Short mmCIF file of C-alpha atoms in Angstrom, two decimals:
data_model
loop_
_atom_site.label_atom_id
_atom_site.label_comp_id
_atom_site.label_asym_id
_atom_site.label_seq_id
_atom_site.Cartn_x
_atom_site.Cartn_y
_atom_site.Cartn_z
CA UNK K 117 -2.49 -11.28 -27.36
CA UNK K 118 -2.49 -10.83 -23.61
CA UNK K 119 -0.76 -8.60 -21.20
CA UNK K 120 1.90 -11.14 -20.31
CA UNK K 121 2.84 -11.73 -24.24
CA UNK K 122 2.29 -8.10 -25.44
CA UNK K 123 4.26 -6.96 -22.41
CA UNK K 124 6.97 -9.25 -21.49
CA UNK K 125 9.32 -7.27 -19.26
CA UNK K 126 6.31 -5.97 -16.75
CA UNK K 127 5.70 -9.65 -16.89
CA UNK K 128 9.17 -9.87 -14.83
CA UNK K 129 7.95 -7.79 -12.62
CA UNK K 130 4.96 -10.11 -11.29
CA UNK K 131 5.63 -11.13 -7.26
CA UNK K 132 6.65 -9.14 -3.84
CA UNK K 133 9.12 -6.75 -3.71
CA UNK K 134 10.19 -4.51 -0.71
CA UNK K 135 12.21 -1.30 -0.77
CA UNK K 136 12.95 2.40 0.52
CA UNK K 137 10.92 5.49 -0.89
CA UNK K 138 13.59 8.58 -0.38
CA UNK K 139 12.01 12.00 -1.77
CA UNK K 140 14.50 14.64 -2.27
CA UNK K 141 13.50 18.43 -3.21
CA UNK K 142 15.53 19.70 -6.90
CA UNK K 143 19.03 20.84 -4.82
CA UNK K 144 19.29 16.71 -3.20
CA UNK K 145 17.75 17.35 0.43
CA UNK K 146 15.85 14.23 1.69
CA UNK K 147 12.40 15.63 2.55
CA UNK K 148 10.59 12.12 3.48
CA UNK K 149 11.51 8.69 3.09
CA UNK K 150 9.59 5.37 4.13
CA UNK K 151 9.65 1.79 3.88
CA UNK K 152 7.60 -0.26 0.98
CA UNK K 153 6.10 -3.48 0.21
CA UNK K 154 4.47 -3.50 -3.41
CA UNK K 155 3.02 -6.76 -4.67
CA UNK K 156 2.65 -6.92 -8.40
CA UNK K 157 -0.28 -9.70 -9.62
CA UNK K 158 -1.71 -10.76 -12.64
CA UNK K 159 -4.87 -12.47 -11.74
CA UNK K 160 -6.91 -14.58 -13.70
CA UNK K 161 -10.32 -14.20 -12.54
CA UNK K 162 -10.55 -10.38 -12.23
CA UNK K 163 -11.64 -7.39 -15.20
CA UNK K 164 -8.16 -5.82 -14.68
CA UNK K 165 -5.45 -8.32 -16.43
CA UNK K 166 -2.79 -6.02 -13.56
CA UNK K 167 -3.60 -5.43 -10.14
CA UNK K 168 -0.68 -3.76 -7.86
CA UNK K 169 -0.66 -3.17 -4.19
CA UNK K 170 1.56 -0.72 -2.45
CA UNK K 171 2.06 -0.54 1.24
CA UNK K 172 4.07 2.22 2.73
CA UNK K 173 5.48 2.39 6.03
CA UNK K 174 6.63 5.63 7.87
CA UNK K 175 9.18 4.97 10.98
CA UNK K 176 6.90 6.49 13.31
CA UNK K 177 4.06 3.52 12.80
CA UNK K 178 2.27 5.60 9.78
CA UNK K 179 0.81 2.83 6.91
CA UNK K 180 -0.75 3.50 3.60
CA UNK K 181 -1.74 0.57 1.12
CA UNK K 182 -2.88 1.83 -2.25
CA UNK K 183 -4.39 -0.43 -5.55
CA UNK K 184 -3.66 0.01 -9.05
CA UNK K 185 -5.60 -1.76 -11.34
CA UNK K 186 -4.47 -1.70 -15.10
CA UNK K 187 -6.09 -2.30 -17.87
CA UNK K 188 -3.92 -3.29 -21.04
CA UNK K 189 -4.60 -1.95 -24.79
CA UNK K 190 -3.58 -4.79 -26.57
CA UNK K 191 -0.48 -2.70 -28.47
CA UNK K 192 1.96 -2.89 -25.81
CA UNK K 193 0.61 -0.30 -23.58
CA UNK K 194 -1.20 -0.61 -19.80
CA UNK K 195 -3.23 2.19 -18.36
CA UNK K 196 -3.86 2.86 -15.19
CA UNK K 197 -7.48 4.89 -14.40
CA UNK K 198 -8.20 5.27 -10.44
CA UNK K 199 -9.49 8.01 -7.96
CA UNK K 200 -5.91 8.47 -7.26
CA UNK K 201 -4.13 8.42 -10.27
CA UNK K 202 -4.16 8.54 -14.20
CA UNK K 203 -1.26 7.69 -16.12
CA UNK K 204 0.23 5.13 -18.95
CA UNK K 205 3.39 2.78 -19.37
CA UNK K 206 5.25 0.58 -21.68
CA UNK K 207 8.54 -0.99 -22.03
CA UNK K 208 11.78 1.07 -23.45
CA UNK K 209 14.10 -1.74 -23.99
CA UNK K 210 14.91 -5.32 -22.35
CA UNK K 211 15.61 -3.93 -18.87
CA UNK K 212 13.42 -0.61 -18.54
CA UNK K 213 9.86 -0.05 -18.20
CA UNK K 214 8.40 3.91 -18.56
CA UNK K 215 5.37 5.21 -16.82
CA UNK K 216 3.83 8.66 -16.86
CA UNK K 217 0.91 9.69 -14.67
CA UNK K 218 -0.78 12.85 -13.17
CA UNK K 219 -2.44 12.60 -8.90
CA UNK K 220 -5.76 13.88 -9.65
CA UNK K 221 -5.89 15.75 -6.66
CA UNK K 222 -2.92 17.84 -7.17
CA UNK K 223 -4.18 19.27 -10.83
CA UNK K 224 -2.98 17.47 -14.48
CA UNK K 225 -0.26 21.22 -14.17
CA UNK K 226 1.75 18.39 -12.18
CA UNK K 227 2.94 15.53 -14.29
CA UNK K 228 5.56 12.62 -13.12
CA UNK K 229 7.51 10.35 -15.06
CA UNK K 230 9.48 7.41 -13.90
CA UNK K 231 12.08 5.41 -15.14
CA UNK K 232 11.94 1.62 -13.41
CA UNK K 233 15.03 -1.07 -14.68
CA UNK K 234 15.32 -3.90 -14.04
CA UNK K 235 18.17 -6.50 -12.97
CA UNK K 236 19.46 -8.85 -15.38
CA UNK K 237 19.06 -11.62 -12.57
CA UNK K 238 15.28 -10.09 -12.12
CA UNK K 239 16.15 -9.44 -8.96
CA UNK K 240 16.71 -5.94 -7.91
CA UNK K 241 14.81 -2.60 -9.18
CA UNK K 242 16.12 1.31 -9.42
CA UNK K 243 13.24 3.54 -9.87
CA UNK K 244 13.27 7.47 -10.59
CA UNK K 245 9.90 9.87 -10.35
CA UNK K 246 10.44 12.96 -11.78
CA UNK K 247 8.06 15.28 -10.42
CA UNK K 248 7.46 18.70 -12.66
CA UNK K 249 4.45 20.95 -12.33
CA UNK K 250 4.37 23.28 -15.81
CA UNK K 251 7.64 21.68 -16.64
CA UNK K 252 9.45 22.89 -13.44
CA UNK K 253 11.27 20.21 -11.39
CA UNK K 254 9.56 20.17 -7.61
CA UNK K 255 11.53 17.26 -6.32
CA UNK K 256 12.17 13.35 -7.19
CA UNK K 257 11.76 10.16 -5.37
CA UNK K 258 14.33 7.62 -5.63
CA UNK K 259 13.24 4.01 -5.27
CA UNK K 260 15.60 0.74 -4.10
CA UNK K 261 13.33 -2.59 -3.75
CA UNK K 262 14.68 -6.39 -3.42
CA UNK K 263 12.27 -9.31 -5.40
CA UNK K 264 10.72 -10.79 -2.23
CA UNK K 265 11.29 -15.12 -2.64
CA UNK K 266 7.60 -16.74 -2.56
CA UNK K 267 8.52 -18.60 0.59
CA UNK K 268 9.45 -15.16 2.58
CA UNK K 269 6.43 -14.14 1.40
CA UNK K 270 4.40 -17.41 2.42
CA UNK K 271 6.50 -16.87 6.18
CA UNK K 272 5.54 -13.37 6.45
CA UNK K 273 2.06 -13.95 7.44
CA UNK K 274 1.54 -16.83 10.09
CA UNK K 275 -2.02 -17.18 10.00
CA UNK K 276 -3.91 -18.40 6.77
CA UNK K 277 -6.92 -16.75 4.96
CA UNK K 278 -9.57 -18.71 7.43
CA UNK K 279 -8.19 -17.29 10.70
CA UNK K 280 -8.00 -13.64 8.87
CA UNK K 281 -11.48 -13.65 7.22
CA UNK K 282 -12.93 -14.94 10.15
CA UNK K 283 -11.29 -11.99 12.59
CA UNK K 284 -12.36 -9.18 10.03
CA UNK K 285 -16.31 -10.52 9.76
CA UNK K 286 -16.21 -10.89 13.81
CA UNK K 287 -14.75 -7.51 14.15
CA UNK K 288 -16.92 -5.87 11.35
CA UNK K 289 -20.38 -7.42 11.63
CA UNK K 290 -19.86 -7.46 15.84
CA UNK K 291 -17.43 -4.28 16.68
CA UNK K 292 -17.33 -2.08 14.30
CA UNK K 293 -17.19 0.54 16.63
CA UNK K 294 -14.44 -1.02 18.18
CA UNK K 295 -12.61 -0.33 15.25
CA UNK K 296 -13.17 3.22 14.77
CA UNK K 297 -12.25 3.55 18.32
CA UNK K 298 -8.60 1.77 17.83
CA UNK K 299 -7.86 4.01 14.59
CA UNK K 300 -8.57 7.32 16.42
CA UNK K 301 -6.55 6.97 19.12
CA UNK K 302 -4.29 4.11 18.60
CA UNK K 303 -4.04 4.51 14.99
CA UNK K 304 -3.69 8.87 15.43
CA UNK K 305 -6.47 9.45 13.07
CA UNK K 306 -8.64 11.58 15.76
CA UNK K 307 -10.92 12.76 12.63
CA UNK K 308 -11.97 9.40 11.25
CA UNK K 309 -15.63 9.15 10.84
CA UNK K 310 -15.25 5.52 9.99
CA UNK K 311 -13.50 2.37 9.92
CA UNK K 312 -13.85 -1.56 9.52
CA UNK K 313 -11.06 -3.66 9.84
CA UNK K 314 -9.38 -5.58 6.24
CA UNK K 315 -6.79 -7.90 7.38
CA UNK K 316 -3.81 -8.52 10.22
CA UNK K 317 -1.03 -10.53 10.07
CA UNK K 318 1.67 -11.27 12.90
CA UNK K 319 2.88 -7.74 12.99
CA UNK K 320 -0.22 -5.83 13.34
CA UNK K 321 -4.07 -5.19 12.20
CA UNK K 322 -5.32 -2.88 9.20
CA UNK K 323 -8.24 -1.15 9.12
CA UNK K 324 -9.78 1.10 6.11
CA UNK K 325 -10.73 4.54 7.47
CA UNK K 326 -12.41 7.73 6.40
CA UNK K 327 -10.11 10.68 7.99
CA UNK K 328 -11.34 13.65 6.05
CA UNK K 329 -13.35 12.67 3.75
CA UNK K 330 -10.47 10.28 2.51
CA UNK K 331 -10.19 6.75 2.25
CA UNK K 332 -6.89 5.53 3.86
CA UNK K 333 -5.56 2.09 5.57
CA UNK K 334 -4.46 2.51 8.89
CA UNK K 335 -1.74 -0.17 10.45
CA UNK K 336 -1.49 -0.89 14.66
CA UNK K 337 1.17 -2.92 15.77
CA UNK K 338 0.77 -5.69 18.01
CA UNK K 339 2.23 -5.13 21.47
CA UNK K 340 4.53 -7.78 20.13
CA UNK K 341 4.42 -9.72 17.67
CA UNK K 342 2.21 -13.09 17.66
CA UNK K 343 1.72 -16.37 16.07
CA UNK K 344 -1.29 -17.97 17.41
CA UNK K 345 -5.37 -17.38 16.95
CA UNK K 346 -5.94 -16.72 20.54
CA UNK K 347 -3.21 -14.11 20.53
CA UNK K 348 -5.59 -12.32 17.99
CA UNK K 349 -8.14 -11.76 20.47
CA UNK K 350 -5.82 -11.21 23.59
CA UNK K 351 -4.59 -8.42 21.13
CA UNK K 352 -7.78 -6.66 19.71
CA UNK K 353 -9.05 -6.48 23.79
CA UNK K 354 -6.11 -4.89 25.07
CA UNK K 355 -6.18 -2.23 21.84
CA UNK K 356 -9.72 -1.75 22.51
CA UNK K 357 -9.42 -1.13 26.72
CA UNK K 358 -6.53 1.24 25.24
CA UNK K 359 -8.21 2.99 22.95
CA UNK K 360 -10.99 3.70 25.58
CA UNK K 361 -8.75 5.02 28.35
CA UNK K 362 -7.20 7.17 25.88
CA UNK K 363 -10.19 8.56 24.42
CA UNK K 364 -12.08 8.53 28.04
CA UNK K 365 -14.70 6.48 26.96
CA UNK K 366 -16.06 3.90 29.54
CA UNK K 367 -15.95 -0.01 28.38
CA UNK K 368 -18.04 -2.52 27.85
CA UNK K 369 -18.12 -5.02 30.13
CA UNK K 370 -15.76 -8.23 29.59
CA UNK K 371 -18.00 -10.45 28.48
CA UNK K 372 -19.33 -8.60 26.01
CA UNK K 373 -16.22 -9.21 23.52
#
């Protein structure tokens, strides 16, 4: 039996959805909130039979995408296993799905548990974290997210997987120092060591960066937003002549990109 049959309900889940993150300490005071994108896939042709992707956006430009593979047991149960996280979930009923997990980083003393139910139209989703270190409440994190329709999805980005692939070998195997150049001072990450760039869609460009040691995805918007190819590189030249006059480094000449 396969993850789909032996877990029906997270099999609801599967497609886009896009919500608020609001993080409240134990008396109810917000202490962050952000914007999210989380794109639940079951894909056929990889080891993991569960592969999710969440992107977080902060209002002041701040992105972070993070993957969660999960592997299912065959009794009912997925696990997830990554350098970020460890943790387990199944379904309670028709409508709500558990999951328990520890961040590696911050010690198994702090445990979550969340609560995620579902719509009956398979629509909507109201999440709860509980976060307790030695059984003490620290704070929660309450979770609103909309199903994202497959043609918003298909709108979202207007350029296909050609155009994108093409940009990120150009800018990798050409200008990769390009990139590290844009996340330091356009992206605020003044520490990164490295970077290469991963994707871009009409909004802005991602890049994967080591700041501290730590892999992270950094976002830079466009100037404004864009539609067409040569817009791309229109784009990527003014971020890089930006990047240099903040970080007082002289360009390369204009041919050169």
């Amino acid at each position: 039996m396969g993850i789909r049959e032996g877990m029906p309900l997270l099999a609801k889940h599967e497609g886009d959805w896009e919500g608020t993150y609001t993080y409240v300490d134990p008396e109810g005071k917000i202490i962050d909130q952000h914007r999210s994108h989380l794109t639940c896939a079951f894909p056929a042709d990889s080891e993991y039979p569960y592969h999710q992707t969440n992107t977080y956006t902060w209002p002041d430009g701040r992105t972070e995408v993070h993957e969660f593979p999960g592997t299912y047991d065959g009794y009912g149960r997925m696990h997830f296993d990554t350098e970020r996280i460890k943790g387990v979930t199944w379904g309670l009923d028709e409508n709500t799905i558990y999951l328990t997990w520890i961040y590696k980083e911050k010690g198994s003393d702090l445990r979550l548990f969340e609560l995620i139910v579902l719509s009956d139209d398979g629509n909507h989703r109201s999440r709860t974290w509980q976060w307790l270190r030695d059984g003490k409440l620290e704070m929660r994190t309450l979770i609103n997210e909309t199903r994202v329709s497959a043609g918003a999805a298909a709108q979202a980005n207007p350029f296909g997987e050609q155009i994108i692939a093409a940009v990120v070998d150009h800018m990798n195997l050409d200008h990769p120092e390009d990139s590290l150049l844009i996340v330091r001072s356009l992206g605020q990450r003044p520490e990164a060591t490295s970077a290469e760039t991963v994707g871009l869609d009409g909004e802005g460009i991602d890049f994967k960066a080591v700041v501290g040691g730590a892999e992270e995805t950094v976002r830079v918007p466009w100037s404004a937003p864009i539609s067409e190819r040569p817009q791309i590189r229109v784009e990527v030249t003014r971020m890089y002549y930006d990047a240099c006059a903040a970080l007082g480094v002289e360009p390369r000449p204009a041919e050169e990109h």
